[in-house]
Amino acid sequence: MNGYSTNKDDLLKRLRRAEGQVRGIARMVEEDKYCIDILTQVSAATKALESVALSLLGDHLSHCVAEASAEGGAVAEEKIREANEAIARLVRS
């Protein structure tokens, strides 16, 4: 079971909202809207995706990493490495 399974409906709702925002941004570009207005919408879509990413990361830490840590050994080390890499990707983006 995935750590996000209890939040799956909320995540899907957020992703659909972000998807709608991205479609709206494409429409704004097609309609030659003002650059700053488009950038504002890009920022909002980015924040929406960051919110999904942070939720998934929190679920991963509290479920997958916590279970692996209780098990210990190589499994725990691998999950912690994965979490560190995911955090590094989020920080870079």
Coordinates of N, CA, C and O in Angstrom, one line a residue, residues 39-72:
L39 N 2.4 34.9 -16.3 CA 3.4 34.5 -15.3 C 2.7 34.3 -13.9 O 3.1 33.4 -13.1
T40 N 1.7 35.1 -13.6 CA 1.0 35.0 -12.3 C 0.3 33.6 -12.3 O 0.4 32.9 -11.3
Q41 N -0.2 33.2 -13.4 CA -0.9 31.9 -13.5 C 0.1 30.8 -13.4 O -0.2 29.7 -12.9
V42 N 1.3 30.9 -14.1 CA 2.3 29.9 -14.0 C 2.8 29.7 -12.6 O 2.9 28.6 -12.1
S43 N 2.9 30.8 -11.8 CA 3.3 30.8 -10.4 C 2.2 30.0 -9.6 O 2.6 29.2 -8.8
A44 N 1.0 30.3 -9.9 CA -0.1 29.6 -9.1 C -0.1 28.1 -9.5 O -0.2 27.2 -8.5
A45 N 0.1 27.7 -10.7 CA 0.2 26.3 -11.1 C 1.4 25.6 -10.5 O 1.3 24.5 -10.0
T46 N 2.5 26.3 -10.4 CA 3.7 25.8 -9.8 C 3.5 25.5 -8.3 O 3.9 24.5 -7.8
K47 N 2.8 26.5 -7.6 CA 2.6 26.3 -6.2 C 1.6 25.1 -6.0 O 1.8 24.4 -5.0
A48 N 0.7 24.9 -6.9 CA -0.3 23.8 -6.7 C 0.5 22.5 -6.8 O 0.2 21.6 -6.1
L49 N 1.4 22.4 -7.8 CA 2.2 21.2 -8.0 C 3.1 21.0 -6.8 O 3.4 19.8 -6.3
E50 N 3.7 22.1 -6.3 CA 4.6 22.0 -5.1 C 3.8 21.4 -3.9 O 4.3 20.6 -3.1
S51 N 2.6 21.9 -3.8 CA 1.7 21.4 -2.7 C 1.5 19.9 -2.8 O 1.5 19.2 -1.8
V52 N 1.2 19.4 -4.0 CA 1.1 18.0 -4.2 C 2.4 17.2 -3.9 O 2.4 16.2 -3.2
A53 N 3.5 17.8 -4.3 CA 4.8 17.1 -4.1 C 5.1 17.1 -2.6 O 5.5 16.0 -2.1
L54 N 4.8 18.1 -1.8 CA 5.1 18.1 -0.4 C 4.2 17.2 0.3 O 4.6 16.5 1.3
S55 N 2.9 17.1 -0.1 CA 2.0 16.1 0.5 C 2.5 14.7 0.3 O 2.5 13.9 1.2
L56 N 2.9 14.4 -1.0 CA 3.4 13.1 -1.3 C 4.7 12.8 -0.5 O 4.9 11.7 0.0
L57 N 5.6 13.7 -0.3 CA 6.8 13.6 0.4 C 6.5 13.3 1.9 O 7.1 12.4 2.5
G58 N 5.6 14.0 2.4 CA 5.2 13.8 3.8 C 4.6 12.4 4.0 O 4.9 11.7 5.0
D59 N 3.8 12.0 3.1 CA 3.2 10.7 3.2 C 4.3 9.6 3.1 O 4.2 8.6 3.8
H60 N 5.2 9.8 2.2 CA 6.3 8.9 2.0 C 7.1 8.7 3.3 O 7.5 7.6 3.7
L61 N 7.4 9.9 3.9 CA 8.3 9.9 5.1 C 7.5 9.2 6.2 O 8.1 8.3 7.0
S62 N 6.2 9.5 6.4 CA 5.5 8.9 7.6 C 5.1 7.5 7.3 O 4.8 6.8 8.3
H63 N 5.0 7.0 6.1 CA 4.6 5.7 5.9 C 5.8 4.8 5.4 O 6.2 3.9 6.2
C64 N 6.3 5.0 4.2 CA 7.3 4.2 3.6 C 8.6 4.2 4.4 O 9.2 3.2 4.7
V65 N 9.1 5.4 4.7 CA 10.4 5.5 5.4 C 10.3 5.1 6.8 O 11.1 4.4 7.3
A66 N 9.1 5.4 7.5 CA 9.0 5.0 8.9 C 8.9 3.4 9.0 O 9.5 2.9 9.9
E67 N 8.2 2.8 8.1 CA 8.1 1.3 8.1 C 9.5 0.7 7.8 O 9.9 -0.2 8.5
A68 N 10.2 1.3 6.9 CA 11.5 0.7 6.5 C 12.5 1.0 7.7 O 13.4 0.1 8.0
S69 N 12.4 2.1 8.3 CA 13.3 2.4 9.5 C 13.0 1.4 10.6 O 14.0 0.9 11.3
A70 N 11.8 1.0 10.8 CA 11.5 0.0 11.8 C 12.1 -1.3 11.5 O 12.5 -2.1 12.4
E71 N 12.1 -1.6 10.2 CA 12.7 -2.9 9.7 C 14.2 -2.8 9.8 O 14.9 -3.8 10.1
G72 N 14.8 -1.7 9.6 CA 16.2 -1.5 9.6 C 17.0 -2.1 8.5 O 16.4 -2.5 7.5

